[in-house]
Tab-separated table of C-alpha atoms in Angstrom:
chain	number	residue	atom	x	y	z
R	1	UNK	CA	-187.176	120.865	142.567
R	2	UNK	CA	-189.433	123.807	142.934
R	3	UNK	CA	-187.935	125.460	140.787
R	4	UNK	CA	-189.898	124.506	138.279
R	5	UNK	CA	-192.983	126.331	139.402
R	6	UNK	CA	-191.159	129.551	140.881
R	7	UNK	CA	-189.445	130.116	136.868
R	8	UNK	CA	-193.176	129.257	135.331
R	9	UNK	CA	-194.450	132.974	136.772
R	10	UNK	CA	-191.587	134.491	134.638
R	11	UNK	CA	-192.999	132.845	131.433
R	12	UNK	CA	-196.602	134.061	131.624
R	13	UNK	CA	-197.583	137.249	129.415
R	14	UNK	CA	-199.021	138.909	132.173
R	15	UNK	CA	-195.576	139.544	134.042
R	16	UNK	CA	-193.597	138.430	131.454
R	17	UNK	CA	-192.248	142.150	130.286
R	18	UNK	CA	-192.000	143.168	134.380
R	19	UNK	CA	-189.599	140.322	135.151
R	20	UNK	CA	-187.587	140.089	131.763
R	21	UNK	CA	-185.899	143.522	132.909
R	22	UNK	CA	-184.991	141.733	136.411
R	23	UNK	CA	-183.892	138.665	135.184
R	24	UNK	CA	-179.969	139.562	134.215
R	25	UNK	CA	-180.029	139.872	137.960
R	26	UNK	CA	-180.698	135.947	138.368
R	27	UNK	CA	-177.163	133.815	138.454
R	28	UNK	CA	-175.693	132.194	135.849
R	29	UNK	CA	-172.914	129.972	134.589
R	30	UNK	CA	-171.206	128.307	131.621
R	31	UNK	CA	-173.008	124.962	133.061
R	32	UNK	CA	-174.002	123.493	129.315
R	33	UNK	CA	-170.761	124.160	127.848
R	34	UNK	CA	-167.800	121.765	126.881
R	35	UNK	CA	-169.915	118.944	128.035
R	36	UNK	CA	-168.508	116.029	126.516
R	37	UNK	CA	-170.226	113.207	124.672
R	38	UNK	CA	-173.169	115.227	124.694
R	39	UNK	CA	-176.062	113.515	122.189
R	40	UNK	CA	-177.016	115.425	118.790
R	41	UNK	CA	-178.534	118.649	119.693
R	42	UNK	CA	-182.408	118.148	118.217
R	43	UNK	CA	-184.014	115.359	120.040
R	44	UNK	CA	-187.185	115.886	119.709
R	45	UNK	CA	-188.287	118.385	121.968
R	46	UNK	CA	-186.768	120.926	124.549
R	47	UNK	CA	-185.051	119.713	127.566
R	48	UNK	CA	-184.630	121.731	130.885
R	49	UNK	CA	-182.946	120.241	133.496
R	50	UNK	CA	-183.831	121.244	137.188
R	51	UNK	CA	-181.917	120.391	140.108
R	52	UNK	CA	-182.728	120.495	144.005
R	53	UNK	CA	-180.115	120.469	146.293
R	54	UNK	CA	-179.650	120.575	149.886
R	55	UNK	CA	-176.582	123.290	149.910
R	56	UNK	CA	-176.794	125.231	153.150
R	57	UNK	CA	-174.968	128.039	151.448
R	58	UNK	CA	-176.526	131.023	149.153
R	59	UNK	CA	-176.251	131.631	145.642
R	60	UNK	CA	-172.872	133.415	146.091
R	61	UNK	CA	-171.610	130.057	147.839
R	62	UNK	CA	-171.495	131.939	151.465
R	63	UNK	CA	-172.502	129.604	154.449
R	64	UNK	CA	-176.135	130.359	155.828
R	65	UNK	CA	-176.504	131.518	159.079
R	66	UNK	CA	-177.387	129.161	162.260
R	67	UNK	CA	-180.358	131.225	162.619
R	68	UNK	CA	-181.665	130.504	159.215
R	69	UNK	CA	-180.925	126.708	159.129
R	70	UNK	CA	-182.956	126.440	161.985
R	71	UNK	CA	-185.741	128.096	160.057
R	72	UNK	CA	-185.110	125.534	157.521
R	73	UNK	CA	-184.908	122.400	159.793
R	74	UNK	CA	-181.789	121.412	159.117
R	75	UNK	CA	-177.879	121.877	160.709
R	76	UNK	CA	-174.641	122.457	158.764
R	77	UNK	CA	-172.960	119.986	156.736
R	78	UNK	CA	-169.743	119.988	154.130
R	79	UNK	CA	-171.577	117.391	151.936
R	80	UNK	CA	-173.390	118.358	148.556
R	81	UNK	CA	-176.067	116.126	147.287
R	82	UNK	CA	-178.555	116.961	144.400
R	83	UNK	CA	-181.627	115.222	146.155
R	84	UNK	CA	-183.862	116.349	143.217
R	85	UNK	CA	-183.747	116.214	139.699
R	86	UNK	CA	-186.754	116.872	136.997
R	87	UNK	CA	-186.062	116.604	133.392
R	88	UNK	CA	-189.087	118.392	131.458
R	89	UNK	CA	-189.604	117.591	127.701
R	90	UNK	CA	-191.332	119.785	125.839
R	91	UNK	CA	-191.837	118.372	122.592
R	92	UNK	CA	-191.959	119.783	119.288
R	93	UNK	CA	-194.653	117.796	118.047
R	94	UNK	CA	-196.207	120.248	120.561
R	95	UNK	CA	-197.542	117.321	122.163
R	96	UNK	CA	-197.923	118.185	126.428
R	97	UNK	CA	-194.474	119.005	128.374
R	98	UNK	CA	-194.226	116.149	130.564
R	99	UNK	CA	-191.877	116.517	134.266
R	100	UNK	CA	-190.070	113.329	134.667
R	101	UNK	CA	-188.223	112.864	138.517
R	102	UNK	CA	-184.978	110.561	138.333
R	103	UNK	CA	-185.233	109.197	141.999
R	104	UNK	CA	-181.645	110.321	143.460
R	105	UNK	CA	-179.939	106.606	144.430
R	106	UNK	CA	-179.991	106.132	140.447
R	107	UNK	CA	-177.209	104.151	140.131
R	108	UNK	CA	-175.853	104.621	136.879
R	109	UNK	CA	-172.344	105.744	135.033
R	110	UNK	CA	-171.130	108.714	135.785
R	111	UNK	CA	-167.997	110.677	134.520
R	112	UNK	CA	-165.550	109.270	136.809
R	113	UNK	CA	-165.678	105.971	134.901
R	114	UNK	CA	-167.141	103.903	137.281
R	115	UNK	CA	-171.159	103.531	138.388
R	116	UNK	CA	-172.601	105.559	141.725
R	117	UNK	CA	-176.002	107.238	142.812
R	118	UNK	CA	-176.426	110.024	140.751
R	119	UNK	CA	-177.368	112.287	143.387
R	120	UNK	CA	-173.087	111.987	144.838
R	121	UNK	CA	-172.340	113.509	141.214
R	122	UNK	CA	-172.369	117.330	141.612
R	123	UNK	CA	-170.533	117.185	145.137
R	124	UNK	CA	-167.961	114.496	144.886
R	125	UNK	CA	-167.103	116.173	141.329
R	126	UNK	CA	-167.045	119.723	143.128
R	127	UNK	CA	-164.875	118.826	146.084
R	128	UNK	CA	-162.266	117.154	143.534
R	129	UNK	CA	-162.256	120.540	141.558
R	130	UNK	CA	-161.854	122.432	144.327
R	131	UNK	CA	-158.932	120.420	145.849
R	132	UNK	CA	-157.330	120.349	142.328
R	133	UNK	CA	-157.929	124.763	142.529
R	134	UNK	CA	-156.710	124.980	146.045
R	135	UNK	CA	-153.272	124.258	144.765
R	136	UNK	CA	-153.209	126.684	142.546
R	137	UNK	CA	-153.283	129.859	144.712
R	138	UNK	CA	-156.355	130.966	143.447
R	139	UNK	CA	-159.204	133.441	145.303
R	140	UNK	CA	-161.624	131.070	147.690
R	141	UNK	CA	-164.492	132.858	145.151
R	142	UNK	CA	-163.162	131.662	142.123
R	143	UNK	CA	-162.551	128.141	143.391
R	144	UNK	CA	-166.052	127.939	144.619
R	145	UNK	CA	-167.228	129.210	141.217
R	146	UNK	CA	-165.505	126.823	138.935
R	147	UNK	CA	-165.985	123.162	141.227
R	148	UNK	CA	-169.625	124.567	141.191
R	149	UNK	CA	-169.710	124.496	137.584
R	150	UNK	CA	-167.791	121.481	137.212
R	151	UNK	CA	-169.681	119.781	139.276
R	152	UNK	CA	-173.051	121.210	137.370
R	153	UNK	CA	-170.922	119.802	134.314
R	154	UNK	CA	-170.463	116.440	135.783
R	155	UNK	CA	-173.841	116.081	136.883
R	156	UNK	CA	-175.649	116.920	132.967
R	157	UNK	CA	-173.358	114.763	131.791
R	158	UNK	CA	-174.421	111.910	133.533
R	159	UNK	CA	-177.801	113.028	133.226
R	160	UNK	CA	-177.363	113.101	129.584
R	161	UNK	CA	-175.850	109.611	129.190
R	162	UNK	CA	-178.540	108.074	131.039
R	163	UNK	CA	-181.519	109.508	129.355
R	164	UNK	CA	-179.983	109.851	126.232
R	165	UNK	CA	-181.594	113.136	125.778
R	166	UNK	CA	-179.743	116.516	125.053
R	167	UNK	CA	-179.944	118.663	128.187
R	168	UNK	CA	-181.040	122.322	126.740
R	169	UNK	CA	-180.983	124.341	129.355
R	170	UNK	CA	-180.456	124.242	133.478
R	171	UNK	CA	-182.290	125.799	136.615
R	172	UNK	CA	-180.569	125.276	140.197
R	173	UNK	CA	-182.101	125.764	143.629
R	174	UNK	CA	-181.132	125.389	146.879
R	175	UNK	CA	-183.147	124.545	150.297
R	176	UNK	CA	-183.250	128.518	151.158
R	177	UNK	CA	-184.791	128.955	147.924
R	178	UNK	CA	-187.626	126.626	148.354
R	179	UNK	CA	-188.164	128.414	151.713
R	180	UNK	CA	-188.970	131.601	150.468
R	181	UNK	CA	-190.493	130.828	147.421
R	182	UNK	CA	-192.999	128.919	149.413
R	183	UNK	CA	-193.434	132.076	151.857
R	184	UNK	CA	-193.858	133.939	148.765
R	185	UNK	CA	-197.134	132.368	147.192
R	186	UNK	CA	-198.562	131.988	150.535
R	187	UNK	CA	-198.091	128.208	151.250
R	188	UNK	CA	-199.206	125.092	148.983
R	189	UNK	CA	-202.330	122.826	149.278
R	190	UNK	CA	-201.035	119.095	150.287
R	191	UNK	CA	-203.118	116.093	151.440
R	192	UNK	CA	-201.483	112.932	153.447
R	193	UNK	CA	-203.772	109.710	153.523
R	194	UNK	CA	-202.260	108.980	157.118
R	195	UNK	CA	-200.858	110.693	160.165
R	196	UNK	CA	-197.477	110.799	159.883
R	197	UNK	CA	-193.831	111.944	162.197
R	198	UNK	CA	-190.534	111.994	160.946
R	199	UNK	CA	-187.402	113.769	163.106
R	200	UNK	CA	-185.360	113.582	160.679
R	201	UNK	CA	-187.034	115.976	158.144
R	202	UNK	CA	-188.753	117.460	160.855
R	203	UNK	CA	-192.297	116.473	159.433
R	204	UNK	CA	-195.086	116.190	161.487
R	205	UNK	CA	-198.569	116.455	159.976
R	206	UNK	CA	-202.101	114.544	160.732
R	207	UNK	CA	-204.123	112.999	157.814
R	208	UNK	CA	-206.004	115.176	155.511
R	209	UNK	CA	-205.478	118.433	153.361
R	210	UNK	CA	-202.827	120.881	154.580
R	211	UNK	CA	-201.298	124.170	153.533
R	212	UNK	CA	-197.260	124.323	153.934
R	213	UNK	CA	-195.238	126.653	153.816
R	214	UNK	CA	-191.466	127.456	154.683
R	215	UNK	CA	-190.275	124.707	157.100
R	216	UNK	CA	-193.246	122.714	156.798
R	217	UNK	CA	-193.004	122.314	153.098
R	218	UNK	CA	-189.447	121.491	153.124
R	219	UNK	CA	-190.349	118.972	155.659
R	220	UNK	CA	-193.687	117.627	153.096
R	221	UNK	CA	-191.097	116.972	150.536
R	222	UNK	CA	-187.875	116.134	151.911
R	223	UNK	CA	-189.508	113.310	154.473
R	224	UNK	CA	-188.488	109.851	152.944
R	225	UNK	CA	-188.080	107.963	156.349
R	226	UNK	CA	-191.300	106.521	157.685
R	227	UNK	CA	-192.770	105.576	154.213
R	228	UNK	CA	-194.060	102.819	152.836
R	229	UNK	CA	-191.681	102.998	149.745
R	230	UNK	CA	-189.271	105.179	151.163
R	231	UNK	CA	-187.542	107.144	148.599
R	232	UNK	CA	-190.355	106.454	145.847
R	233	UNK	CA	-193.081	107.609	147.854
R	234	UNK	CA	-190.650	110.583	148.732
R	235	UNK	CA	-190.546	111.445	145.166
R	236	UNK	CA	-194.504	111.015	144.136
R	237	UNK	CA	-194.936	113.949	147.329
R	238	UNK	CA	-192.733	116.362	145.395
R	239	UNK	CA	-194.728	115.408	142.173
R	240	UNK	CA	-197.816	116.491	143.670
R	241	UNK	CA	-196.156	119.819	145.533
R	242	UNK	CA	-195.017	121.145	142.163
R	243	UNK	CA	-198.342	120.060	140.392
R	244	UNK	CA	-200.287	122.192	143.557
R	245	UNK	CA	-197.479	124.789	143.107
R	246	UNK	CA	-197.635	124.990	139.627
R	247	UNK	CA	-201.413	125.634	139.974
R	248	UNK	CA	-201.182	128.195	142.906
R	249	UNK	CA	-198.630	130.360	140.487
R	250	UNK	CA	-200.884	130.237	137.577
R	251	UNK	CA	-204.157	131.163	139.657
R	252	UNK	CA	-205.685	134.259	138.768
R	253	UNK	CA	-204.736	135.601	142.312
R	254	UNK	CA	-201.027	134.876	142.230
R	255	UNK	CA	-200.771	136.543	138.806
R	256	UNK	CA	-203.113	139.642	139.707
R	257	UNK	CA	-201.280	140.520	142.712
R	258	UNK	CA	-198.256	142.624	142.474
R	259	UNK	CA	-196.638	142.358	145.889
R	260	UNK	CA	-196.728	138.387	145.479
R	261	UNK	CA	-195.519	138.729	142.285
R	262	UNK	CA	-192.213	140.875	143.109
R	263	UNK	CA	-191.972	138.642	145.981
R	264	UNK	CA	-191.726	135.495	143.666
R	265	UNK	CA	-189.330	137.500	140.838
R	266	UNK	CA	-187.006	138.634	143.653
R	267	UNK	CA	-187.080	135.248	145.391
R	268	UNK	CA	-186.086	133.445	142.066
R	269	UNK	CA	-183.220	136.262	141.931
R	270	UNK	CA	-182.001	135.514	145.296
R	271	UNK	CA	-182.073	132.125	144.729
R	272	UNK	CA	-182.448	130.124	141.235
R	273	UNK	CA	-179.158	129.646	139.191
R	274	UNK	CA	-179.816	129.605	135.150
R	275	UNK	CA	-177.373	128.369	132.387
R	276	UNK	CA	-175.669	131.352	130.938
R	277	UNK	CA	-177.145	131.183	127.060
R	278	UNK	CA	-180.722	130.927	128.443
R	279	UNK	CA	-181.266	134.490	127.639
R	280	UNK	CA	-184.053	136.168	129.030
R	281	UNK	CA	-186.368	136.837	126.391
R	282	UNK	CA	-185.770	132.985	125.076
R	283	UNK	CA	-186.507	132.093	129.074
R	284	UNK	CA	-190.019	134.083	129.154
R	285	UNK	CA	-190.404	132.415	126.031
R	286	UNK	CA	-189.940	128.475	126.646
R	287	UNK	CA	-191.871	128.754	130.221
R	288	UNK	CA	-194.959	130.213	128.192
R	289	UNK	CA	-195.191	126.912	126.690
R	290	UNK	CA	-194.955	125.226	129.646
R	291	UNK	CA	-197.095	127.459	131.193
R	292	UNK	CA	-199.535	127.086	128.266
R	293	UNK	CA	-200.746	123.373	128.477
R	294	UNK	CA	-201.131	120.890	131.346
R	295	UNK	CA	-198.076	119.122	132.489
R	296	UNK	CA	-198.002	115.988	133.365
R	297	UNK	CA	-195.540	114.475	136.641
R	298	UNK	CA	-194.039	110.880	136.092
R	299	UNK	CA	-191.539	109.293	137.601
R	300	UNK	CA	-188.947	107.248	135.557
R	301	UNK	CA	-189.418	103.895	135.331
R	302	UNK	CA	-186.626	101.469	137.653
R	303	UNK	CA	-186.284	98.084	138.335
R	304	UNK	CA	-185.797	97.925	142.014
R	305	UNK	CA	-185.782	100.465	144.939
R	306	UNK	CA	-184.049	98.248	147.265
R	307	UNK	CA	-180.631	96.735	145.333
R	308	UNK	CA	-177.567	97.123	147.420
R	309	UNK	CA	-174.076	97.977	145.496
R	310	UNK	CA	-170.809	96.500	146.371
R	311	UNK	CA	-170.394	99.037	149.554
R	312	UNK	CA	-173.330	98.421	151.086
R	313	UNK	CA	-175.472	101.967	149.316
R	314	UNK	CA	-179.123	101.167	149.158
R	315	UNK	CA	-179.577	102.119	145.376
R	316	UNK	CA	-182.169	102.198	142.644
R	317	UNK	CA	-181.534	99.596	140.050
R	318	UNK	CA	-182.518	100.117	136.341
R	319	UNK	CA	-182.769	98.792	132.680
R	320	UNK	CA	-180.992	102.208	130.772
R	321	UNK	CA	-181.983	100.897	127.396
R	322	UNK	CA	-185.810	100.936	129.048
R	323	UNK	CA	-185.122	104.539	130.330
R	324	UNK	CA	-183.783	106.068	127.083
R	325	UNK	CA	-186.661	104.113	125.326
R	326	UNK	CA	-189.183	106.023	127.719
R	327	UNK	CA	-187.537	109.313	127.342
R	328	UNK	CA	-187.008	109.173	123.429
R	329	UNK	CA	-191.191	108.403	123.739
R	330	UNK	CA	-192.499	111.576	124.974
R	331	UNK	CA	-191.763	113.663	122.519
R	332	UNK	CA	-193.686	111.020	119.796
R	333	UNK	CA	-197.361	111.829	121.392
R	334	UNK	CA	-199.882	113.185	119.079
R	335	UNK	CA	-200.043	117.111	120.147
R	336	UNK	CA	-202.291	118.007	123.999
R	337	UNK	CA	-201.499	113.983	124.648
R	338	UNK	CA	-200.394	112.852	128.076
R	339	UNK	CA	-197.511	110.634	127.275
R	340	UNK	CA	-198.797	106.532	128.189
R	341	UNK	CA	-199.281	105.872	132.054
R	342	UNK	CA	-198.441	102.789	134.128
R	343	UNK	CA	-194.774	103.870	134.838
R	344	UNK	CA	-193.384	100.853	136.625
R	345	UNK	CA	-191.449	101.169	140.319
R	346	UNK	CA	-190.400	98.904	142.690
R	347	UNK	CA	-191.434	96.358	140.582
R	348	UNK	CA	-194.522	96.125	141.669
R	349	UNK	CA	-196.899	98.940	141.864
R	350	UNK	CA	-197.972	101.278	138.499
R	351	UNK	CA	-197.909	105.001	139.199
R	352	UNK	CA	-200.805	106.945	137.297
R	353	UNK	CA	-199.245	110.926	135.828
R	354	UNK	CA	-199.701	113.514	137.863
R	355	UNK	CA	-200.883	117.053	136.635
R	356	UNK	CA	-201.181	120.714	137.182
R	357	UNK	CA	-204.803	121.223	136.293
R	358	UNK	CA	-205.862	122.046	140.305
R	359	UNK	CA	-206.771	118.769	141.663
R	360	UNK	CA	-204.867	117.654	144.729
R	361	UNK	CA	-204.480	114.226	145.311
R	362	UNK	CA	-204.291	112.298	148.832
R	363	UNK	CA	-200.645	110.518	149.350
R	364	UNK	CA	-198.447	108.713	151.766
């Protein structure tokens, strides 16, 4: 998810030139080709595709060490779930990029033919490939390199036929990631409206404005347990982190500082996976326009948070003709317009954009 605000730094002119020399260190893959049924290639506007998951392994696919899941408050597990995903359009009407969260129980079509939460996509598509691999006497690193990218595959496929929009290019990051790029800005300003305790996610906070960092920001954004619309309320928290994130990166202090800003390049080296044909010059380029102009943090609109499928999931239901209406709509704003407000969820409450321009807002 933060991954977002850690690849805006590398699109602004004043470190633009510094980084673009570092960034053929960053990881890549072959994650946008042979995609099938992909939909026609101009849209409308640009389409990145960035994807948070909770891998406890490095970029290279190696395990983490105890020590360092302890940092990040969580244990060891052979599961792979994608528990954030942000599709930004940036139009070509140059009308305002616009980040739009796709809560993670989605349940929608996927490429296995039948429906399940989107967020099971990347892993249960990985672990096939890599069973598939394992027979054929290949090196454990080249296994884990191609079920990664067919699982990336899998995963902008289904993120494609949902939206309806043309994924153009991909940024990965995993829960080590968000630690240290969150150590590297200094922390991020949050604000809760109540007390709140979670052991699960390890959150722990009292009401009022905060600055996280490292385990406690994981814990901000990853808490979902606790709240008053669980997963929903999970999702508007990580809206306003990479808004306040966002803004913190773009200060004039981040971007005047060198040490924080070698810090944040070799972070996003360590840590944030790119698809291959994003080249770097193209990459400074398409964050300077999302760097340029406020962005704006929706959520995509669903029917119900609280729909049971036939084993029992709790799931987010959803109209997909209403979500490909909403996405094919924000790149038809006049230019500098926020696309319209009043996204429904849960059926009953109307949830107002959220945007980088330095104002933190009080949530649950």
């Amino acid at each position: 998810m933060v991954a977002f605000a850690s690849v805006v730094v590398l699109g602004l002119s004043a470190v633009g030139w510094f980084v673009i020399d570092r960034l053929s260190e960053v990881s890549s893959a072959k994650v946008l080709a042979e995609v099938p049924h992909a939909p026609p290639p101009d849209d409308g506007a640009t389409d990145v595709l960035l994807v948070g998951s909770d891998s406890r392994t490095d970029a290279q696919g190696n395990p983490l060490p105890l020590k360092v899941l302890k940092q990040l408050r969580t244990e060891a597990t052979g599961g792979l779930n994608t528990d954030s995903l942000v599709l930004i359009r940036v139009p070509h009407s140059g009308a305002a990029p616009t980040a739009v969260s796709i809560p993670r129980d989605t349940y929608t079509e996927t490429p296995s033919g039948g429906p399940d939460k989107i967020n099971a996509v990347y892993g249960l598509t990985k672990k096939a490939a890599a069973d598939e691999l394992e027979g054929q006497h290949l090196p454990a690193v080249e296994v884990e390199h191609r079920s990664k990218v067919a699982g990336q595959r899998a995963l902008v496929q289904t993120v494609q036929t949902l939206t309806g929009m043309r994924i153009d290019h991909y940024a990965e990051i995993n829960l080590l990631g968000f630690f240290e790029l969150t150590d590297a800005v200094g922390g991020v300003e949050v604000c809760l409206n109540n007390a709140t305790s979670d052991k699960d996610s390890g959150a722990d906070f009292s009401a009022g404005r905060h600055t996280v960092t490292g385990g406690d920001a994981l814990s901000f954004v990853r808490q979902r347990h606790g709240l008053p619309r669980g997963d929903l309320d999970r999702i508007v928290r990580q809206q306003v982190f990479m808004a306040a994130l966002a803004n913190k990166v773009l200060s004039t202090g981040t971007l005047t500082d060198p040490a924080m800003v070698n810090d944040l390049t070799a972070a996003t080296q360590r840590t944030v996976e790119l698809d291959e044909d994003w080249d770097a010059l193209g990459f400074v380029q398409q964050m300077q326009q999302i760097a340029a102009g406020r962005v704006n943090f929706v959520t995509m609109p669903v029917l119900s948070a609280g729909a049971r499928d036939e084993r029992g999931q709790s799931i987010v239901s959803i109209d997909r003709a209403a979500v490909q209406q909403f996405f094919a709509g924000l790149s038809a704003n006049a230019p500098g317009l926020a696309p319209k407000p009043g996204l429904r969820l849960d059926g009953t409450a109307r949830q107002q954009p959220i945007t980088s321009d330095g104002d933190v807002p009080c949530v649950n």
